[in-house]
């Protein structure tokens, strides 16, 4: 396996010591949206030039709506913030309606004052994905470590974060990955033409996520319950990439009742 264990700017040996994540469990998915949005808004109000890592998917849709409303009411500005997306499909034509770039355009970029120079997402249409991964990693190193990463968790027992599927190492960085069959089956449903769904993607790595100062994982619904149980109560390892968040000294899991109903220890 190609493992690059060298420490980079912002990395800390402390990241490889287990910590108990903070667990916030609320009754409804709407409350997850509310608390997640509040965290993002408070952080950007506290530091205008916040560097943020953001997810796509179903889970954060409500969070983005609340943030967009807060912006519309003049309660927050992203004009000095910088945003990196966790991942993007590859290959897809530029601006494909089901690309994560389009998702972010529709849900966040065009609904706030973030400048187009200040948001970054791997390019889905490039010919050379390895070079694109290198460029994205270079940008992350230049502006990182990020202040805050918001991540979701993959379906079932994939326990992926970003597109770091099973087998992803704690020291993995931005790269081209093969999507698991479970991820493909789930995400295909969201494509207007399921046959367009690529089998590969560009994702930042586990080490990029662990290098951020604060990580928030969002999980909603019973479909996430087995993955959350594995992530929080199983061993820390590459068979459940989200479990690596337990190496982070400042990780918070914001979850609804559905996503936590299999946890044996309720905080
Ligand atoms: P979801 O995806 O929010 O659509 O459940 C999360 C993920 O795959 O990371």
PDB file of C-alpha atoms and ligand atoms in Angstrom:
ATOM      1  CA  UNK A   1       0.000   0.000   0.000  1.00  0.00           C
ATOM      2  CA  UNK A   2       1.191   3.494  -0.773  1.00  0.00           C
ATOM      3  CA  UNK A   3       1.366   5.042   2.689  1.00  0.00           C
ATOM      4  CA  UNK A   4       2.812   8.496   3.155  1.00  0.00           C
ATOM      5  CA  UNK A   5       3.367   8.912   6.879  1.00  0.00           C
ATOM      6  CA  UNK A   6       5.290  12.180   6.820  1.00  0.00           C
ATOM      7  CA  UNK A   7       3.794  14.891   8.988  1.00  0.00           C
ATOM      8  CA  UNK A   8       2.620  18.041   7.220  1.00  0.00           C
ATOM      9  CA  UNK A   9       1.781  21.553   8.295  1.00  0.00           C
ATOM     10  CA  UNK A  10      -0.891  21.348  10.987  1.00  0.00           C
ATOM     11  CA  UNK A  11      -0.470  17.649  11.721  1.00  0.00           C
ATOM     12  CA  UNK A  12       0.100  16.587  15.276  1.00  0.00           C
ATOM     13  CA  UNK A  13       1.199  13.296  16.793  1.00  0.00           C
ATOM     14  CA  UNK A  14      -1.588  13.805  19.310  1.00  0.00           C
ATOM     15  CA  UNK A  15      -4.002  12.988  16.491  1.00  0.00           C
ATOM     16  CA  UNK A  16      -3.180   9.313  16.871  1.00  0.00           C
ATOM     17  CA  UNK A  17      -4.291   9.097  20.511  1.00  0.00           C
ATOM     18  CA  UNK A  18      -7.948   8.076  21.028  1.00  0.00           C
ATOM     19  CA  UNK A  19     -10.350  10.665  22.446  1.00  0.00           C
ATOM     20  CA  UNK A  20     -14.025  10.433  23.352  1.00  0.00           C
ATOM     21  CA  UNK A  21     -15.950  12.526  20.815  1.00  0.00           C
ATOM     22  CA  UNK A  22     -18.605  14.860  22.159  1.00  0.00           C
ATOM     23  CA  UNK A  23     -22.015  13.318  21.399  1.00  0.00           C
ATOM     24  CA  UNK A  24     -25.026  15.573  20.866  1.00  0.00           C
ATOM     25  CA  UNK A  25     -28.196  13.517  20.452  1.00  0.00           C
ATOM     26  CA  UNK A  26     -31.438  15.280  19.629  1.00  0.00           C
ATOM     27  CA  UNK A  27     -34.933  13.915  18.982  1.00  0.00           C
ATOM     28  CA  UNK A  28     -35.406  15.068  15.374  1.00  0.00           C
ATOM     29  CA  UNK A  29     -33.397  15.476  12.157  1.00  0.00           C
ATOM     30  CA  UNK A  30     -34.481  19.131  12.009  1.00  0.00           C
ATOM     31  CA  UNK A  31     -32.723  19.733  15.314  1.00  0.00           C
ATOM     32  CA  UNK A  32     -29.540  18.221  13.832  1.00  0.00           C
ATOM     33  CA  UNK A  33     -29.819  20.778  10.989  1.00  0.00           C
ATOM     34  CA  UNK A  34     -30.374  23.597  13.447  1.00  0.00           C
ATOM     35  CA  UNK A  35     -27.445  22.757  15.725  1.00  0.00           C
ATOM     36  CA  UNK A  36     -25.103  22.083  12.803  1.00  0.00           C
ATOM     37  CA  UNK A  37     -26.011  25.405  11.151  1.00  0.00           C
ATOM     38  CA  UNK A  38     -25.568  27.205  14.465  1.00  0.00           C
ATOM     39  CA  UNK A  39     -22.065  25.761  14.847  1.00  0.00           C
ATOM     40  CA  UNK A  40     -21.036  26.889  11.355  1.00  0.00           C
ATOM     41  CA  UNK A  41     -22.571  30.358  11.806  1.00  0.00           C
ATOM     42  CA  UNK A  42     -20.989  30.859  15.242  1.00  0.00           C
ATOM     43  CA  UNK A  43     -17.587  29.825  13.929  1.00  0.00           C
ATOM     44  CA  UNK A  44     -17.693  32.193  10.966  1.00  0.00           C
ATOM     45  CA  UNK A  45     -18.979  35.026  13.169  1.00  0.00           C
ATOM     46  CA  UNK A  46     -16.029  34.385  15.477  1.00  0.00           C
ATOM     47  CA  UNK A  47     -13.488  34.256  12.647  1.00  0.00           C
ATOM     48  CA  UNK A  48     -14.411  35.903   9.355  1.00  0.00           C
ATOM     49  CA  UNK A  49     -11.625  34.211   7.409  1.00  0.00           C
ATOM     50  CA  UNK A  50     -12.664  30.770   8.593  1.00  0.00           C
ATOM     51  CA  UNK A  51     -11.425  27.832   6.482  1.00  0.00           C
ATOM     52  CA  UNK A  52     -14.276  25.357   6.239  1.00  0.00           C
ATOM     53  CA  UNK A  53     -14.533  21.834   4.870  1.00  0.00           C
ATOM     54  CA  UNK A  54     -18.092  21.023   3.824  1.00  0.00           C
ATOM     55  CA  UNK A  55     -20.027  17.911   2.778  1.00  0.00           C
ATOM     56  CA  UNK A  56     -22.715  17.145   0.221  1.00  0.00           C
ATOM     57  CA  UNK A  57     -25.483  14.524   0.379  1.00  0.00           C
ATOM     58  CA  UNK A  58     -28.978  14.465   1.871  1.00  0.00           C
ATOM     59  CA  UNK A  59     -27.910  14.993   5.446  1.00  0.00           C
ATOM     60  CA  UNK A  60     -26.675  18.619   5.237  1.00  0.00           C
ATOM     61  CA  UNK A  61     -29.496  19.968   3.017  1.00  0.00           C
ATOM     62  CA  UNK A  62     -31.406  21.384   6.012  1.00  0.00           C
ATOM     63  CA  UNK A  63     -28.212  22.859   7.454  1.00  0.00           C
ATOM     64  CA  UNK A  64     -27.516  24.712   4.197  1.00  0.00           C
ATOM     65  CA  UNK A  65     -31.112  26.037   4.105  1.00  0.00           C
ATOM     66  CA  UNK A  66     -30.742  27.469   7.605  1.00  0.00           C
ATOM     67  CA  UNK A  67     -27.361  29.024   6.778  1.00  0.00           C
ATOM     68  CA  UNK A  68     -28.778  30.551   3.568  1.00  0.00           C
ATOM     69  CA  UNK A  69     -31.698  32.036   5.527  1.00  0.00           C
ATOM     70  CA  UNK A  70     -29.323  33.460   8.111  1.00  0.00           C
ATOM     71  CA  UNK A  71     -27.328  35.069   5.290  1.00  0.00           C
ATOM     72  CA  UNK A  72     -30.527  36.449   3.696  1.00  0.00           C
ATOM     73  CA  UNK A  73     -31.401  38.063   7.024  1.00  0.00           C
ATOM     74  CA  UNK A  74     -27.980  39.672   7.264  1.00  0.00           C
ATOM     75  CA  UNK A  75     -26.981  37.531  10.247  1.00  0.00           C
ATOM     76  CA  UNK A  76     -23.801  36.071   8.711  1.00  0.00           C
ATOM     77  CA  UNK A  77     -21.348  36.675   5.868  1.00  0.00           C
ATOM     78  CA  UNK A  78     -18.993  34.254   4.125  1.00  0.00           C
ATOM     79  CA  UNK A  79     -17.209  36.933   2.083  1.00  0.00           C
ATOM     80  CA  UNK A  80     -13.880  36.325   3.810  1.00  0.00           C
ATOM     81  CA  UNK A  81     -14.305  32.596   4.466  1.00  0.00           C
ATOM     82  CA  UNK A  82     -12.709  29.869   2.375  1.00  0.00           C
ATOM     83  CA  UNK A  83     -14.467  26.610   1.611  1.00  0.00           C
ATOM     84  CA  UNK A  84     -13.193  23.219   0.546  1.00  0.00           C
ATOM     85  CA  UNK A  85     -15.520  20.419  -0.408  1.00  0.00           C
ATOM     86  CA  UNK A  86     -14.770  16.974   0.873  1.00  0.00           C
ATOM     87  CA  UNK A  87     -15.101  15.231  -2.475  1.00  0.00           C
ATOM     88  CA  UNK A  88     -16.409  15.138  -6.024  1.00  0.00           C
ATOM     89  CA  UNK A  89     -17.277  12.429  -8.525  1.00  0.00           C
ATOM     90  CA  UNK A  90     -14.795  11.710 -11.292  1.00  0.00           C
ATOM     91  CA  UNK A  91     -15.262  11.618 -14.200  1.00  0.00           C
ATOM     92  CA  UNK A  92     -18.295  13.795 -14.903  1.00  0.00           C
ATOM     93  CA  UNK A  93     -18.659  16.649 -17.392  1.00  0.00           C
ATOM     94  CA  UNK A  94     -18.109  20.074 -15.797  1.00  0.00           C
ATOM     95  CA  UNK A  95     -21.382  21.340 -14.305  1.00  0.00           C
ATOM     96  CA  UNK A  96     -23.144  17.959 -14.582  1.00  0.00           C
ATOM     97  CA  UNK A  97     -26.511  18.368 -12.800  1.00  0.00           C
ATOM     98  CA  UNK A  98     -25.649  15.592 -10.334  1.00  0.00           C
ATOM     99  CA  UNK A  99     -22.098  16.766  -9.640  1.00  0.00           C
ATOM    100  CA  UNK A 100     -21.243  17.962  -6.175  1.00  0.00           C
ATOM    101  CA  UNK A 101     -20.165  21.250  -7.710  1.00  0.00           C
ATOM    102  CA  UNK A 102     -23.762  21.822  -8.862  1.00  0.00           C
ATOM    103  CA  UNK A 103     -25.072  20.712  -5.474  1.00  0.00           C
ATOM    104  CA  UNK A 104     -22.889  23.296  -3.755  1.00  0.00           C
ATOM    105  CA  UNK A 105     -23.820  25.989  -6.278  1.00  0.00           C
ATOM    106  CA  UNK A 106     -27.498  25.404  -5.631  1.00  0.00           C
ATOM    107  CA  UNK A 107     -27.389  24.893  -1.890  1.00  0.00           C
ATOM    108  CA  UNK A 108     -24.679  27.240  -0.734  1.00  0.00           C
ATOM    109  CA  UNK A 109     -22.490  29.193  -3.139  1.00  0.00           C
ATOM    110  CA  UNK A 110     -25.264  31.118  -4.922  1.00  0.00           C
ATOM    111  CA  UNK A 111     -27.237  31.622  -1.705  1.00  0.00           C
ATOM    112  CA  UNK A 112     -24.464  33.355   0.233  1.00  0.00           C
ATOM    113  CA  UNK A 113     -21.798  35.955  -0.498  1.00  0.00           C
ATOM    114  CA  UNK A 114     -18.895  33.480  -0.782  1.00  0.00           C
ATOM    115  CA  UNK A 115     -16.627  34.633  -3.601  1.00  0.00           C
ATOM    116  CA  UNK A 116     -15.917  32.134  -6.399  1.00  0.00           C
ATOM    117  CA  UNK A 117     -12.163  32.587  -5.736  1.00  0.00           C
ATOM    118  CA  UNK A 118     -12.738  31.296  -2.233  1.00  0.00           C
ATOM    119  CA  UNK A 119     -14.424  27.967  -2.790  1.00  0.00           C
ATOM    120  CA  UNK A 120     -12.706  24.851  -3.926  1.00  0.00           C
ATOM    121  CA  UNK A 121     -13.910  21.483  -5.092  1.00  0.00           C
ATOM    122  CA  UNK A 122     -12.004  18.839  -7.055  1.00  0.00           C
ATOM    123  CA  UNK A 123     -12.723  19.161 -10.767  1.00  0.00           C
ATOM    124  CA  UNK A 124     -14.873  16.323 -12.068  1.00  0.00           C
ATOM    125  CA  UNK A 125     -14.030  16.813 -15.745  1.00  0.00           C
ATOM    126  CA  UNK A 126     -10.216  16.793 -15.840  1.00  0.00           C
ATOM    127  CA  UNK A 127      -8.281  14.206 -17.851  1.00  0.00           C
ATOM    128  CA  UNK A 128      -5.694  13.545 -15.191  1.00  0.00           C
ATOM    129  CA  UNK A 129      -7.341  12.856 -11.806  1.00  0.00           C
ATOM    130  CA  UNK A 130      -4.028  12.127 -10.077  1.00  0.00           C
ATOM    131  CA  UNK A 131      -2.753  15.566 -11.011  1.00  0.00           C
ATOM    132  CA  UNK A 132      -6.055  17.108  -9.902  1.00  0.00           C
ATOM    133  CA  UNK A 133      -5.686  15.335  -6.532  1.00  0.00           C
ATOM    134  CA  UNK A 134      -2.160  16.739  -6.245  1.00  0.00           C
ATOM    135  CA  UNK A 135      -3.414  20.265  -6.994  1.00  0.00           C
ATOM    136  CA  UNK A 136      -6.241  19.970  -4.463  1.00  0.00           C
ATOM    137  CA  UNK A 137      -3.875  18.649  -1.812  1.00  0.00           C
ATOM    138  CA  UNK A 138      -1.534  21.569  -2.529  1.00  0.00           C
ATOM    139  CA  UNK A 139      -4.395  24.042  -1.993  1.00  0.00           C
ATOM    140  CA  UNK A 140      -5.375  22.314   1.248  1.00  0.00           C
ATOM    141  CA  UNK A 141      -1.792  22.575   2.467  1.00  0.00           C
ATOM    142  CA  UNK A 142      -1.589  26.224   1.430  1.00  0.00           C
ATOM    143  CA  UNK A 143      -4.745  27.367   3.238  1.00  0.00           C
ATOM    144  CA  UNK A 144      -4.974  24.663   5.899  1.00  0.00           C
ATOM    145  CA  UNK A 145      -5.273  23.319   8.382  1.00  0.00           C
ATOM    146  CA  UNK A 146      -8.985  24.083   8.157  1.00  0.00           C
ATOM    147  CA  UNK A 147     -10.740  25.505  11.189  1.00  0.00           C
ATOM    148  CA  UNK A 148     -13.807  23.308  10.888  1.00  0.00           C
ATOM    149  CA  UNK A 149     -14.796  20.211   8.906  1.00  0.00           C
ATOM    150  CA  UNK A 150     -18.438  19.166   8.702  1.00  0.00           C
ATOM    151  CA  UNK A 151     -18.817  15.594   7.450  1.00  0.00           C
ATOM    152  CA  UNK A 152     -21.607  13.076   6.948  1.00  0.00           C
ATOM    153  CA  UNK A 153     -21.303   9.306   7.233  1.00  0.00           C
ATOM    154  CA  UNK A 154     -21.890   6.840   4.415  1.00  0.00           C
ATOM    155  CA  UNK A 155     -24.808   4.424   4.144  1.00  0.00           C
ATOM    156  CA  UNK A 156     -25.095   1.149   6.066  1.00  0.00           C
ATOM    157  CA  UNK A 157     -21.801  -0.111   7.380  1.00  0.00           C
ATOM    158  CA  UNK A 158     -19.665   1.709   4.819  1.00  0.00           C
ATOM    159  CA  UNK A 159     -18.770   4.213   7.573  1.00  0.00           C
ATOM    160  CA  UNK A 160     -17.177   6.353   4.896  1.00  0.00           C
ATOM    161  CA  UNK A 161     -16.346  10.019   5.481  1.00  0.00           C
ATOM    162  CA  UNK A 162     -15.875  12.035   2.330  1.00  0.00           C
ATOM    163  CA  UNK A 163     -15.376   9.190  -0.131  1.00  0.00           C
ATOM    164  CA  UNK A 164     -12.865   7.473   2.138  1.00  0.00           C
ATOM    165  CA  UNK A 165     -14.236   3.984   1.790  1.00  0.00           C
ATOM    166  CA  UNK A 166     -13.238   0.915   3.807  1.00  0.00           C
ATOM    167  CA  UNK A 167      -9.495   0.366   3.595  1.00  0.00           C
ATOM    168  CA  UNK A 168      -8.682   4.097   3.723  1.00  0.00           C
ATOM    169  CA  UNK A 169      -5.689   4.685   5.972  1.00  0.00           C
ATOM    170  CA  UNK A 170      -5.527   7.239   8.792  1.00  0.00           C
ATOM    171  CA  UNK A 171      -2.721   8.972   6.909  1.00  0.00           C
ATOM    172  CA  UNK A 172      -4.500   9.045   3.524  1.00  0.00           C
ATOM    173  CA  UNK A 173      -4.592  12.338   1.611  1.00  0.00           C
ATOM    174  CA  UNK A 174      -6.381  13.655  -1.462  1.00  0.00           C
ATOM    175  CA  UNK A 175      -6.573  10.978  -4.120  1.00  0.00           C
ATOM    176  CA  UNK A 176      -8.656   9.126  -6.696  1.00  0.00           C
ATOM    177  CA  UNK A 177     -10.686   6.323  -5.082  1.00  0.00           C
ATOM    178  CA  UNK A 178     -12.939   3.502  -6.209  1.00  0.00           C
ATOM    179  CA  UNK A 179     -16.414   3.735  -4.743  1.00  0.00           C
ATOM    180  CA  UNK A 180     -17.810   0.722  -2.901  1.00  0.00           C
ATOM    181  CA  UNK A 181     -20.731  -1.206  -4.377  1.00  0.00           C
ATOM    182  CA  UNK A 182     -22.882  -0.072  -1.429  1.00  0.00           C
ATOM    183  CA  UNK A 183     -22.065   3.594  -2.044  1.00  0.00           C
ATOM    184  CA  UNK A 184     -22.733   3.209  -5.765  1.00  0.00           C
ATOM    185  CA  UNK A 185     -26.096   1.512  -5.123  1.00  0.00           C
ATOM    186  CA  UNK A 186     -27.143   4.265  -2.709  1.00  0.00           C
ATOM    187  CA  UNK A 187     -25.876   7.320  -4.589  1.00  0.00           C
ATOM    188  CA  UNK A 188     -27.113   6.115  -7.986  1.00  0.00           C
ATOM    189  CA  UNK A 189     -30.627   6.765  -6.753  1.00  0.00           C
ATOM    190  CA  UNK A 190     -29.865  10.482  -6.696  1.00  0.00           C
ATOM    191  CA  UNK A 191     -28.733  10.617 -10.337  1.00  0.00           C
ATOM    192  CA  UNK A 192     -31.377  11.651 -12.868  1.00  0.00           C
ATOM    193  CA  UNK A 193     -29.751   9.041 -15.149  1.00  0.00           C
ATOM    194  CA  UNK A 194     -28.358   6.363 -12.792  1.00  0.00           C
ATOM    195  CA  UNK A 195     -26.036   5.090 -15.541  1.00  0.00           C
ATOM    196  CA  UNK A 196     -24.169   8.437 -15.346  1.00  0.00           C
ATOM    197  CA  UNK A 197     -22.963   7.693 -11.817  1.00  0.00           C
ATOM    198  CA  UNK A 198     -19.164   7.274 -11.904  1.00  0.00           C
ATOM    199  CA  UNK A 199     -17.495   4.375 -10.084  1.00  0.00           C
ATOM    200  CA  UNK A 200     -14.597   6.578  -8.979  1.00  0.00           C
ATOM    201  CA  UNK A 201     -14.240   9.893  -7.166  1.00  0.00           C
ATOM    202  CA  UNK A 202     -11.716  12.409  -5.888  1.00  0.00           C
ATOM    203  CA  UNK A 203     -11.725  12.786  -2.116  1.00  0.00           C
ATOM    204  CA  UNK A 204      -9.615  14.455   0.505  1.00  0.00           C
ATOM    205  CA  UNK A 205      -8.135  11.852   2.828  1.00  0.00           C
ATOM    206  CA  UNK A 206      -8.591  10.925   6.459  1.00  0.00           C
ATOM    207  CA  UNK A 207      -5.418  12.830   7.373  1.00  0.00           C
ATOM    208  CA  UNK A 208      -6.792  16.021   5.791  1.00  0.00           C
ATOM    209  CA  UNK A 209      -9.940  15.708   7.914  1.00  0.00           C
ATOM    210  CA  UNK A 210      -8.011  14.855  11.098  1.00  0.00           C
ATOM    211  CA  UNK A 211      -5.752  17.880  10.566  1.00  0.00           C
ATOM    212  CA  UNK A 212      -8.684  20.312  10.976  1.00  0.00           C
ATOM    213  CA  UNK A 213      -9.027  22.078  14.308  1.00  0.00           C
ATOM    214  CA  UNK A 214     -12.585  20.871  14.828  1.00  0.00           C
ATOM    215  CA  UNK A 215     -14.663  18.132  13.187  1.00  0.00           C
ATOM    216  CA  UNK A 216     -18.434  17.762  13.271  1.00  0.00           C
ATOM    217  CA  UNK A 217     -20.087  14.578  12.019  1.00  0.00           C
ATOM    218  CA  UNK A 218     -23.806  14.693  11.208  1.00  0.00           C
ATOM    219  CA  UNK A 219     -25.996  11.590  11.169  1.00  0.00           C
ATOM    220  CA  UNK A 220     -29.741  11.396  10.728  1.00  0.00           C
ATOM    221  CA  UNK A 221     -32.135   8.468  10.542  1.00  0.00           C
ATOM    222  CA  UNK A 222     -32.117   4.757  11.217  1.00  0.00           C
ATOM    223  CA  UNK A 223     -30.176   4.040   8.023  1.00  0.00           C
ATOM    224  CA  UNK A 224     -27.130   5.429   9.814  1.00  0.00           C
ATOM    225  CA  UNK A 225     -27.630   3.560  13.098  1.00  0.00           C
ATOM    226  CA  UNK A 226     -25.464   0.508  12.326  1.00  0.00           C
ATOM    227  CA  UNK A 227     -22.667   2.699  10.969  1.00  0.00           C
ATOM    228  CA  UNK A 228     -22.794   4.989  14.000  1.00  0.00           C
ATOM    229  CA  UNK A 229     -22.679   2.034  16.366  1.00  0.00           C
ATOM    230  CA  UNK A 230     -19.698   0.548  14.498  1.00  0.00           C
ATOM    231  CA  UNK A 231     -17.969   3.922  14.400  1.00  0.00           C
ATOM    232  CA  UNK A 232     -18.382   4.750  18.084  1.00  0.00           C
ATOM    233  CA  UNK A 233     -18.389   1.344  19.746  1.00  0.00           C
ATOM    234  CA  UNK A 234     -16.163  -0.842  17.551  1.00  0.00           C
ATOM    235  CA  UNK A 235     -12.398  -0.672  17.214  1.00  0.00           C
ATOM    236  CA  UNK A 236     -10.702   2.246  15.476  1.00  0.00           C
ATOM    237  CA  UNK A 237      -9.627   1.038  12.044  1.00  0.00           C
ATOM    238  CA  UNK A 238      -9.765   1.243   8.275  1.00  0.00           C
ATOM    239  CA  UNK A 239     -12.754  -1.127   8.107  1.00  0.00           C
ATOM    240  CA  UNK A 240     -14.801   1.805   9.495  1.00  0.00           C
ATOM    241  CA  UNK A 241     -13.084   4.993   8.297  1.00  0.00           C
ATOM    242  CA  UNK A 242     -15.370   7.272  10.380  1.00  0.00           C
ATOM    243  CA  UNK A 243     -13.939   5.604  13.503  1.00  0.00           C
ATOM    244  CA  UNK A 244     -10.678   7.484  12.837  1.00  0.00           C
ATOM    245  CA  UNK A 245     -12.510  10.592  14.039  1.00  0.00           C
ATOM    246  CA  UNK A 246     -11.990   9.137  17.522  1.00  0.00           C
ATOM    247  CA  UNK A 247      -8.337  10.138  17.068  1.00  0.00           C
ATOM    248  CA  UNK A 248      -9.429  13.772  16.833  1.00  0.00           C
ATOM    249  CA  UNK A 249      -9.191  15.776  20.077  1.00  0.00           C
ATOM    250  CA  UNK A 250     -12.112  18.029  19.153  1.00  0.00           C
ATOM    251  CA  UNK A 251     -14.751  15.952  17.354  1.00  0.00           C
ATOM    252  CA  UNK A 252     -18.496  16.356  17.871  1.00  0.00           C
ATOM    253  CA  UNK A 253     -21.133  13.944  16.567  1.00  0.00           C
ATOM    254  CA  UNK A 254     -24.543  15.601  16.112  1.00  0.00           C
ATOM    255  CA  UNK A 255     -27.149  12.886  15.642  1.00  0.00           C
ATOM    256  CA  UNK A 256     -30.855  12.305  15.886  1.00  0.00           C
ATOM    257  CA  UNK A 257     -32.542   9.517  17.797  1.00  0.00           C
ATOM    258  CA  UNK A 258     -32.886   7.311  14.732  1.00  0.00           C
ATOM    259  CA  UNK A 259     -29.151   7.322  14.053  1.00  0.00           C
ATOM    260  CA  UNK A 260     -28.299   6.477  17.666  1.00  0.00           C
ATOM    261  CA  UNK A 261     -30.864   3.849  18.549  1.00  0.00           C
ATOM    262  CA  UNK A 262     -28.349   0.993  18.349  1.00  0.00           C
ATOM    263  CA  UNK A 263     -25.789   2.627  20.663  1.00  0.00           C
ATOM    264  CA  UNK A 264     -25.487   0.650  23.868  1.00  0.00           C
ATOM    265  CA  UNK A 265     -24.248   3.583  25.889  1.00  0.00           C
ATOM    266  CA  UNK A 266     -26.568   6.568  25.731  1.00  0.00           C
ATOM    267  CA  UNK A 267     -24.901   9.759  26.950  1.00  0.00           C
TER     268      UNK A 267
HETATM  269  P1  LIG B   1     -26.052  11.267   2.850  1.00  0.00           P
HETATM  270  O1  LIG B   1     -24.575  10.869   2.442  1.00  0.00           O
HETATM  271  O2  LIG B   1     -25.959  12.560   3.594  1.00  0.00           O
HETATM  272  O3  LIG B   1     -26.760  11.427   1.534  1.00  0.00           O
HETATM  273  O4  LIG B   1     -26.603  10.181   3.693  1.00  0.00           O
HETATM  274  C1  LIG B   1     -23.574  10.932   3.395  1.00  0.00           C
HETATM  275  C2  LIG B   1     -22.291  10.348   2.854  1.00  0.00           C
HETATM  276  O5  LIG B   1     -22.344   9.467   1.957  1.00  0.00           O
HETATM  277  O6  LIG B   1     -21.229  10.732   3.341  1.00  0.00           O
END
